Amino acid sequence: MNVFEQYESEVRSYCRNYPTVFEYAKDDILTDENGRRYIDFFCGAGAVNYGHNNDYIKEKLIRYLQEDKILHSLDMYATAKRSFIEYFEEAILAPRGLDYKLQFVGPTGTNAVEAALKLARKYTGRSGIFALMGAFHGMTMGSLSLTTDADSRTGAGVALHDVTHIPAPYMFPALDTIEYIETILCDDHSGIAKPAAIVIETVQADGGVYPLDIKWLQRLRALCDKYEILLVVDDVQVGCGRTGTFFSFERAGIVPDIVTLSKSIGGYGLPFAMVMLKPQLDVWAPGEHTGTFRGNQLAFVSAKAGLEYMLEHDIEAETLRKGAIVDQYLHREILPLDERLQVRGIGLMWGIDFARIPGASKEMITACFERGLVIERAGRGNDVLKIMPPLIISDDNLQKGLEIVKEALQAVLA
Ligand code: PMP
């Protein structure tokens, strides 16, 4: 009986590609129950940027548990939460000249997006939201209505009716999407009212690894200012250092009104999500946005330790250095193998686009897995092989992982 038959009673839709049962994980290596080791180019979908079972964070967690400190306090203040907030303000926001209030929602990325939507609607008194085609913002009904992944939306119905999708800027190069948005806003007959917010990922990650152009991001910020529309940046996947700066929007020098964070902000792969909002946007009435598992104290401990680790090890610079290794490898070793391939990326997130080689991306997952590499796909039709290792990956394992991708590709193309 293979592992899929064994677990048929579990409803799963994801990662059916790995016919094994994983047991251990350390830094950049996963180990299955048979002791077989795999280099990790998946990184828990971006949730373990600082590595699996990171020793520094683990020690802080163990100490916290050993001392019987409070784990669940809901909205009540607790020392772990206070230390996280103080550290986040002092070590992350202040050096960047950023001023935000923090809101803990939780426990997952989609919860942060939902809170952002609700807040934007309440603050502006408007209900419309503009989002980009190719976006992925989550699977609950509000964020699902922004997500344009056909597989995820099929049959589910979509809760928000007041969502307008704008083509992402790379989709139709001849179309100036900023002018397009402006045209919609100024057209009294369109029936599309001025939205509360425009929600974007600065790098469409699950959409197929598309870093959005810096000038475009700056023009979008200016447009939002001109029309008094809130700019929401969803940094759930590409925040926490992934692009080479802690926040993905730093490279464009823009300041969003609302930012969503989850995945690696939990530090250790623990569920944790938060919203950063400009102070003037804090119009929440007490108890207006509640939830039982907002801000679990253990997650506050690991989140703070994760930030300390990141700063101590200069993860942002390391990400850029390792990203350059991937960039070079893909251009020198992968692209020449087939002219139908395309590559793109930023920081330590890269995509190999197989759209012009039907079926190949799926075969690549299996071929990589058989050679000891766990890697996932993204994008329209899942055509993009997404290289997203933990940011702490060793140079050696990064190189080995890339070589596996090359060997797998040679086998798939043969
Ligand atoms: N926003 C973005 C940009 C994401 O990549 C994801 C998850 N892939 C989400 C939101 C949703 O996060 P979660 O799966 O934790 O709900």
Short mmCIF file of C-alpha atoms and ligand atoms in Angstrom, two decimals:
data_model
loop_
_atom_site.label_atom_id
_atom_site.label_comp_id
_atom_site.label_asym_id
_atom_site.label_seq_id
_atom_site.Cartn_x
_atom_site.Cartn_y
_atom_site.Cartn_z
CA MET A 1 0.00 0.00 0.00
CA ASN A 2 1.52 3.34 -0.93
CA VAL A 3 1.44 6.27 1.41
CA PHE A 4 -1.46 7.96 -0.39
CA GLU A 5 -3.70 4.90 0.03
CA GLN A 6 -2.64 4.64 3.65
CA TYR A 7 -3.88 8.15 4.36
CA GLU A 8 -6.89 8.21 2.09
CA SER A 9 -9.17 9.13 4.98
CA GLU A 10 -7.47 12.49 5.34
CA VAL A 11 -8.79 15.22 3.11
CA ARG A 12 -5.77 16.69 1.44
CA SER A 13 -5.30 18.80 -1.62
CA TYR A 14 -1.70 19.76 -1.32
CA CYS A 15 1.70 18.16 -1.59
CA ARG A 16 0.43 14.90 -2.93
CA ASN A 17 3.69 14.66 -4.77
CA TYR A 18 5.79 13.22 -1.99
CA PRO A 19 5.17 9.50 -1.46
CA THR A 20 6.69 9.41 1.98
CA VAL A 21 6.09 10.37 5.59
CA PHE A 22 8.39 13.03 6.97
CA GLU A 23 9.63 12.82 10.52
CA TYR A 24 12.55 15.11 11.27
CA ALA A 25 13.65 18.51 10.06
CA LYS A 26 16.82 20.39 10.84
CA ASP A 27 17.85 23.69 9.30
CA ASP A 28 17.67 23.02 5.54
CA ILE A 29 17.19 19.23 5.61
CA LEU A 30 14.02 17.14 5.94
CA THR A 31 14.25 13.47 6.90
CA ASP A 32 11.53 10.90 6.33
CA GLU A 33 10.59 7.99 8.58
CA ASN A 34 12.95 5.73 6.65
CA GLY A 35 15.90 7.99 7.36
CA ARG A 36 16.09 9.37 3.82
CA ARG A 37 17.28 12.98 3.71
CA TYR A 38 16.00 15.73 1.42
CA ILE A 39 17.31 19.21 0.82
CA ASP A 40 14.46 21.65 1.42
CA PHE A 41 13.68 24.11 -1.38
CA PHE A 42 10.08 24.50 -0.15
CA CYS A 43 10.62 26.02 3.29
CA GLY A 44 7.17 25.19 4.63
CA ALA A 45 5.70 27.50 1.97
CA GLY A 46 7.89 30.26 3.35
CA ALA A 47 7.14 29.66 7.04
CA VAL A 48 10.63 28.63 8.18
CA ASN A 49 12.96 31.23 6.70
CA TYR A 50 15.35 30.85 9.64
CA GLY A 51 15.51 27.08 9.28
CA HIS A 52 13.76 24.07 10.75
CA ASN A 53 14.29 23.64 14.47
CA ASN A 54 16.63 26.59 14.59
CA ASP A 55 18.78 26.00 17.70
CA TYR A 56 18.73 29.60 18.89
CA ILE A 57 14.93 29.88 18.74
CA LYS A 58 14.42 26.38 20.12
CA GLU A 59 16.41 27.17 23.23
CA LYS A 60 14.24 30.23 23.96
CA LEU A 61 11.08 28.17 23.49
CA ILE A 62 12.26 25.36 25.75
CA ARG A 63 13.23 27.81 28.45
CA TYR A 64 9.84 29.51 28.25
CA LEU A 65 8.03 26.17 28.57
CA GLN A 66 10.23 24.98 31.41
CA GLU A 67 9.34 28.05 33.42
CA ASP A 68 5.60 27.38 33.13
CA LYS A 69 4.97 30.81 31.70
CA ILE A 70 1.57 31.68 30.33
CA LEU A 71 0.84 30.26 26.86
CA HIS A 72 -2.63 31.50 26.18
CA SER A 73 -3.69 34.93 27.30
CA LEU A 74 -5.97 36.12 24.51
CA ASP A 75 -5.81 39.91 24.47
CA MET A 76 -4.43 40.29 27.94
CA TYR A 77 -0.95 41.62 28.11
CA ALA A 78 1.75 39.10 28.91
CA THR A 79 5.50 39.56 29.15
CA ALA A 80 6.27 37.59 25.98
CA LYS A 81 3.89 39.71 23.93
CA ARG A 82 5.24 42.90 25.44
CA SER A 83 8.85 41.92 24.69
CA PHE A 84 7.96 41.10 21.10
CA ILE A 85 6.19 44.43 20.55
CA GLU A 86 9.02 46.41 22.13
CA TYR A 87 11.64 44.56 20.13
CA PHE A 88 9.72 44.84 16.86
CA GLU A 89 9.37 48.59 17.31
CA GLU A 90 12.96 49.12 18.35
CA ALA A 91 14.82 46.71 16.05
CA ILE A 92 12.59 46.51 12.97
CA LEU A 93 10.41 49.63 12.69
CA ALA A 94 12.60 52.39 14.17
CA PRO A 95 15.74 51.78 12.07
CA ARG A 96 13.56 51.94 8.95
CA GLY A 97 11.81 55.10 10.06
CA LEU A 98 8.46 53.29 10.04
CA ASP A 99 5.58 54.12 12.34
CA TYR A 100 2.89 51.49 12.65
CA LYS A 101 0.55 50.13 15.26
CA LEU A 102 0.53 46.36 15.52
CA GLN A 103 -2.49 44.15 15.61
CA PHE A 104 -2.30 40.46 16.36
CA VAL A 105 -4.79 38.42 14.48
CA GLY A 106 -4.36 34.90 13.91
CA PRO A 107 -3.17 32.38 13.56
CA THR A 108 -2.60 32.33 9.79
CA GLY A 109 -1.87 34.61 6.89
CA THR A 110 -5.43 34.69 5.66
CA ASN A 111 -6.54 36.00 9.08
CA ALA A 112 -4.23 38.97 8.63
CA VAL A 113 -5.67 39.69 5.18
CA GLU A 114 -9.23 39.47 6.50
CA ALA A 115 -8.43 41.93 9.28
CA ALA A 116 -6.82 44.30 6.78
CA LEU A 117 -9.90 44.20 4.53
CA LYS A 118 -12.27 44.81 7.42
CA LEU A 119 -10.18 47.67 8.74
CA ALA A 120 -9.84 49.32 5.32
CA ARG A 121 -13.59 49.16 4.81
CA LYS A 122 -14.35 50.52 8.25
CA TYR A 123 -11.80 53.34 8.05
CA THR A 124 -12.82 54.56 4.61
CA GLY A 125 -16.51 53.75 4.78
CA ARG A 126 -16.15 52.21 1.33
CA SER A 127 -16.64 48.55 0.48
CA GLY A 128 -14.76 47.99 -2.79
CA ILE A 129 -11.35 46.39 -2.95
CA PHE A 130 -9.00 46.34 -5.95
CA ALA A 131 -6.65 43.38 -6.22
CA LEU A 132 -4.31 42.09 -8.89
CA MET A 133 -4.88 39.19 -11.21
CA GLY A 134 -2.43 36.46 -10.29
CA ALA A 135 -2.71 37.31 -6.61
CA PHE A 136 -2.79 34.84 -3.77
CA HIS A 137 -4.07 36.17 -0.46
CA GLY A 138 -5.56 33.16 1.30
CA MET A 139 -8.39 30.70 1.42
CA THR A 140 -11.03 32.23 3.69
CA MET A 141 -13.90 33.91 1.91
CA GLY A 142 -12.68 37.52 2.02
CA SER A 143 -9.12 36.81 0.99
CA LEU A 144 -10.27 34.10 -1.41
CA SER A 145 -12.25 36.76 -3.26
CA LEU A 146 -8.96 38.54 -3.95
CA THR A 147 -7.13 35.34 -4.88
CA THR A 148 -7.36 34.59 -8.59
CA ASP A 149 -6.25 30.99 -8.56
CA ALA A 150 -8.91 29.07 -10.48
CA ASP A 151 -8.22 25.79 -8.70
CA SER A 152 -8.83 27.36 -5.29
CA ARG A 153 -11.97 29.24 -6.25
CA THR A 154 -13.71 26.44 -8.11
CA GLY A 155 -17.02 25.55 -6.55
CA ALA A 156 -16.38 27.58 -3.44
CA GLY A 157 -18.44 30.63 -4.25
CA VAL A 158 -16.90 33.96 -3.46
CA ALA A 159 -18.04 36.06 -0.53
CA LEU A 160 -17.09 39.60 -1.49
CA HIS A 161 -18.83 40.93 -4.56
CA ASP A 162 -17.15 44.28 -4.51
CA VAL A 163 -13.74 43.14 -5.69
CA THR A 164 -12.27 44.42 -8.93
CA HIS A 165 -9.28 42.63 -10.40
CA ILE A 166 -6.69 44.67 -12.22
CA PRO A 167 -4.22 42.92 -14.56
CA ALA A 168 -0.85 42.58 -12.88
CA PRO A 169 1.64 44.88 -14.62
CA TYR A 170 3.62 42.06 -16.24
CA MET A 171 0.55 40.47 -17.83
CA PHE A 172 -0.07 42.88 -20.67
CA PRO A 173 3.13 44.84 -21.25
CA ALA A 174 1.35 47.21 -23.65
CA LEU A 175 -1.19 48.20 -20.99
CA ASP A 176 -0.29 50.89 -18.48
CA THR A 177 -2.12 49.39 -15.52
CA ILE A 178 -1.80 52.52 -13.39
CA GLU A 179 -3.57 54.53 -16.10
CA TYR A 180 -6.07 51.70 -16.36
CA ILE A 181 -6.89 51.98 -12.65
CA GLU A 182 -7.14 55.73 -12.97
CA THR A 183 -9.53 55.34 -15.89
CA ILE A 184 -11.78 53.12 -13.81
CA LEU A 185 -11.66 55.59 -10.91
CA CYS A 186 -12.58 58.55 -13.08
CA ASP A 187 -15.28 56.84 -15.11
CA ASP A 188 -18.64 57.79 -13.62
CA HIS A 189 -20.36 55.19 -15.75
CA SER A 190 -18.23 52.18 -14.87
CA GLY A 191 -20.35 51.35 -11.84
CA ILE A 192 -17.13 50.60 -10.01
CA ALA A 193 -16.89 52.86 -7.01
CA LYS A 194 -13.68 54.13 -5.50
CA PRO A 195 -12.33 51.25 -3.44
CA ALA A 196 -11.33 51.23 0.20
CA ALA A 197 -8.01 49.68 -0.64
CA ILE A 198 -5.74 48.26 -3.29
CA VAL A 199 -4.18 45.04 -2.07
CA ILE A 200 -0.97 43.72 -3.62
CA GLU A 201 1.98 41.41 -3.10
CA THR A 202 5.12 43.24 -4.25
CA VAL A 203 6.31 39.87 -5.53
CA GLN A 204 3.53 37.59 -6.64
CA ALA A 205 4.73 34.40 -5.05
CA ASP A 206 2.11 31.69 -5.46
CA GLY A 207 1.12 33.50 -8.66
CA GLY A 208 4.36 32.26 -10.24
CA VAL A 209 7.25 34.31 -8.79
CA TYR A 210 6.76 37.71 -10.37
CA PRO A 211 8.63 40.59 -8.72
CA LEU A 212 6.66 43.73 -9.56
CA ASP A 213 8.55 46.61 -11.10
CA ILE A 214 9.83 49.22 -8.63
CA LYS A 215 8.62 52.20 -10.67
CA TRP A 216 5.19 50.62 -10.96
CA LEU A 217 5.03 50.17 -7.17
CA GLN A 218 5.99 53.81 -6.69
CA ARG A 219 3.36 54.97 -9.17
CA LEU A 220 0.76 52.85 -7.41
CA ARG A 221 1.68 54.48 -4.09
CA ALA A 222 1.29 57.91 -5.68
CA LEU A 223 -2.05 56.93 -7.20
CA CYS A 224 -3.32 55.71 -3.82
CA ASP A 225 -2.25 59.03 -2.26
CA LYS A 226 -3.94 61.04 -4.99
CA TYR A 227 -7.28 59.26 -4.63
CA GLU A 228 -7.04 58.59 -0.87
CA ILE A 229 -7.16 54.85 -1.29
CA LEU A 230 -5.36 52.66 1.23
CA LEU A 231 -2.43 50.65 -0.05
CA VAL A 232 -2.25 47.22 1.55
CA VAL A 233 0.90 45.17 1.03
CA ASP A 234 0.54 41.48 1.75
CA ASP A 235 3.98 40.44 2.97
CA VAL A 236 2.83 37.09 4.32
CA GLN A 237 5.12 35.15 2.00
CA VAL A 238 7.77 37.56 0.80
CA GLY A 239 8.30 39.45 4.05
CA CYS A 240 10.76 38.46 6.78
CA GLY A 241 13.85 38.82 4.63
CA ARG A 242 12.86 36.67 1.66
CA THR A 243 13.57 39.38 -0.93
CA GLY A 244 16.78 40.58 0.73
CA THR A 245 15.16 43.26 2.87
CA PHE A 246 13.01 42.53 5.90
CA PHE A 247 9.90 44.01 4.27
CA SER A 248 9.49 43.38 0.57
CA PHE A 249 8.36 46.96 -0.10
CA GLU A 250 11.64 48.45 1.10
CA ARG A 251 13.28 47.93 -2.29
CA ALA A 252 10.74 50.33 -3.82
CA GLY A 253 11.06 52.86 -1.02
CA ILE A 254 7.30 52.92 -0.53
CA VAL A 255 5.39 52.88 2.73
CA PRO A 256 2.09 50.99 2.66
CA ASP A 257 -0.84 51.99 4.85
CA ILE A 258 -1.40 48.43 6.01
CA VAL A 259 0.96 45.45 5.94
CA THR A 260 0.09 41.83 6.61
CA LEU A 261 2.66 39.39 8.00
CA SER A 262 2.52 35.71 8.85
CA LYS A 263 4.49 32.55 7.96
CA SER A 264 8.11 33.29 8.95
CA ILE A 265 7.23 36.05 11.39
CA GLY A 266 6.37 33.13 13.70
CA GLY A 267 10.10 32.42 13.71
CA TYR A 268 9.90 28.69 14.19
CA GLY A 269 7.04 27.64 11.97
CA LEU A 270 4.52 28.36 14.73
CA PRO A 271 1.17 29.87 13.69
CA PHE A 272 1.31 33.62 14.07
CA ALA A 273 -0.08 36.50 12.07
CA MET A 274 -0.15 40.23 12.46
CA VAL A 275 -1.21 43.43 10.78
CA MET A 276 0.78 46.64 10.77
CA LEU A 277 -1.40 49.71 10.40
CA LYS A 278 -0.57 53.39 10.20
CA PRO A 279 -1.47 54.85 13.61
CA GLN A 280 -4.28 57.05 12.24
CA LEU A 281 -6.02 53.95 10.87
CA ASP A 282 -6.62 52.53 14.32
CA VAL A 283 -10.37 52.94 14.40
CA TRP A 284 -11.08 49.58 15.95
CA ALA A 285 -13.54 49.63 18.81
CA PRO A 286 -12.59 47.34 21.70
CA GLY A 287 -13.57 43.78 20.90
CA GLU A 288 -14.44 44.58 17.30
CA HIS A 289 -12.01 42.09 15.84
CA THR A 290 -11.50 39.18 18.17
CA GLY A 291 -10.33 35.58 17.97
CA THR A 292 -9.25 32.95 20.48
CA PHE A 293 -5.83 32.20 19.07
CA ARG A 294 -4.54 35.65 18.44
CA GLY A 295 -1.02 36.02 19.65
CA ASN A 296 -0.17 32.78 21.35
CA GLN A 297 2.63 33.59 23.80
CA LEU A 298 4.83 30.75 22.58
CA ALA A 299 4.63 32.24 19.10
CA PHE A 300 5.57 35.65 20.51
CA VAL A 301 8.67 34.06 22.05
CA SER A 302 9.70 32.38 18.81
CA ALA A 303 8.81 35.44 16.75
CA LYS A 304 11.09 37.66 18.81
CA ALA A 305 13.87 35.07 18.81
CA GLY A 306 13.52 34.76 15.03
CA LEU A 307 14.04 38.49 14.61
CA GLU A 308 17.05 38.44 16.92
CA TYR A 309 18.52 35.56 14.95
CA MET A 310 17.87 37.30 11.66
CA LEU A 311 19.61 40.50 12.70
CA GLU A 312 22.49 38.73 14.44
CA HIS A 313 23.25 36.65 11.33
CA ASP A 314 22.77 39.41 8.82
CA ILE A 315 20.15 37.35 7.02
CA GLU A 316 19.14 40.16 4.67
CA ALA A 317 22.65 40.44 3.18
CA GLU A 318 23.09 36.67 3.20
CA THR A 319 19.83 36.31 1.27
CA LEU A 320 21.07 38.66 -1.43
CA ARG A 321 24.42 36.86 -1.61
CA LYS A 322 22.79 33.43 -1.91
CA GLY A 323 20.17 34.80 -4.29
CA ALA A 324 22.97 35.90 -6.62
CA ILE A 325 24.32 32.33 -6.58
CA VAL A 326 20.90 31.02 -7.67
CA ASP A 327 20.53 33.75 -10.28
CA GLN A 328 23.90 32.87 -11.80
CA TYR A 329 23.27 29.13 -11.70
CA LEU A 330 19.89 29.43 -13.40
CA HIS A 331 21.27 31.63 -16.16
CA ARG A 332 24.44 29.60 -16.73
CA GLU A 333 23.30 26.03 -16.16
CA ILE A 334 19.53 25.84 -16.51
CA LEU A 335 18.41 28.27 -19.22
CA PRO A 336 20.82 26.88 -21.87
CA LEU A 337 19.21 23.44 -21.49
CA ASP A 338 16.02 24.46 -23.30
CA GLU A 339 15.11 27.70 -25.00
CA ARG A 340 11.48 27.38 -23.92
CA LEU A 341 12.44 27.94 -20.27
CA GLN A 342 12.23 31.28 -18.50
CA VAL A 343 13.56 32.22 -15.07
CA ARG A 344 12.85 35.13 -12.74
CA GLY A 345 13.21 35.92 -9.11
CA ILE A 346 14.46 38.13 -6.36
CA GLY A 347 16.34 37.52 -3.13
CA LEU A 348 16.02 33.84 -2.36
CA MET A 349 12.82 33.20 -4.30
CA TRP A 350 13.26 32.07 -7.87
CA GLY A 351 10.99 30.52 -10.44
CA ILE A 352 11.72 28.34 -13.44
CA ASP A 353 8.80 28.77 -15.80
CA PHE A 354 7.80 25.64 -17.71
CA ALA A 355 4.67 27.12 -19.28
CA ARG A 356 6.01 26.36 -22.75
CA ILE A 357 6.83 22.72 -21.91
CA PRO A 358 3.47 21.18 -21.00
CA GLY A 359 3.50 18.71 -18.12
CA ALA A 360 7.19 19.22 -17.33
CA SER A 361 6.81 21.08 -14.03
CA LYS A 362 4.89 18.18 -12.48
CA GLU A 363 7.49 15.70 -13.67
CA MET A 364 10.17 17.95 -12.21
CA ILE A 365 8.67 17.65 -8.70
CA THR A 366 8.91 13.87 -8.88
CA ALA A 367 12.34 13.85 -10.52
CA CYS A 368 13.69 16.21 -7.84
CA PHE A 369 12.07 14.24 -5.03
CA GLU A 370 13.62 11.00 -6.27
CA ARG A 371 17.03 12.71 -6.17
CA GLY A 372 16.57 14.06 -2.63
CA LEU A 373 15.08 17.52 -3.11
CA VAL A 374 11.72 18.78 -1.92
CA ILE A 375 10.46 21.60 -4.13
CA GLU A 376 7.00 22.93 -5.03
CA ARG A 377 5.23 24.59 -7.90
CA ALA A 378 3.38 27.88 -8.30
CA GLY A 379 1.73 29.97 -10.96
CA ARG A 380 -0.94 29.58 -13.58
CA GLY A 381 -1.40 25.90 -14.27
CA ASN A 382 1.31 25.25 -11.66
CA ASP A 383 3.87 25.74 -14.38
CA VAL A 384 6.53 27.43 -12.29
CA LEU A 385 9.03 25.47 -10.22
CA LYS A 386 9.58 27.61 -7.15
CA ILE A 387 13.02 27.66 -5.56
CA MET A 388 12.46 28.87 -2.00
CA PRO A 389 14.95 27.37 0.47
CA PRO A 390 15.23 28.49 4.08
CA LEU A 391 17.31 31.68 4.08
CA ILE A 392 19.88 29.96 6.30
CA ILE A 393 20.56 27.20 3.75
CA SER A 394 24.26 26.29 3.63
CA ASP A 395 26.13 27.16 0.46
CA ASP A 396 26.86 23.49 0.04
CA ASN A 397 23.22 22.40 0.17
CA LEU A 398 22.16 25.31 -2.02
CA GLN A 399 24.65 24.16 -4.66
CA LYS A 400 23.62 20.50 -4.28
CA GLY A 401 19.94 21.41 -4.55
CA LEU A 402 20.57 23.40 -7.73
CA GLU A 403 22.54 20.51 -9.19
CA ILE A 404 19.61 18.20 -8.45
CA VAL A 405 17.31 20.61 -10.30
CA LYS A 406 19.67 20.46 -13.28
CA GLU A 407 19.94 16.65 -13.24
CA ALA A 408 16.17 16.33 -12.89
CA LEU A 409 15.66 18.71 -15.77
CA GLN A 410 18.04 16.77 -18.01
CA ALA A 411 16.10 13.60 -17.17
CA VAL A 412 12.71 15.23 -17.81
CA LEU A 413 13.82 16.73 -21.12
CA ALA A 414 15.50 13.51 -22.30
N1 PMP B 1 -0.96 35.91 1.52
C1 PMP B 1 0.08 35.42 0.80
C2 PMP B 1 0.88 36.36 -0.03
C3 PMP B 1 0.38 34.06 0.84
O1 PMP B 1 1.39 33.58 0.10
C4 PMP B 1 -0.42 33.20 1.64
C5 PMP B 1 -0.13 31.72 1.74
N2 PMP B 1 0.49 31.13 0.69
C6 PMP B 1 -1.47 33.76 2.36
C7 PMP B 1 -1.71 35.11 2.29
C8 PMP B 1 -2.34 32.93 3.23
O2 PMP B 1 -1.65 32.47 4.33
P1 PMP B 1 -2.18 31.19 5.15
O3 PMP B 1 -2.05 30.03 4.24
O4 PMP B 1 -1.28 31.12 6.33
O5 PMP B 1 -3.58 31.48 5.52
#
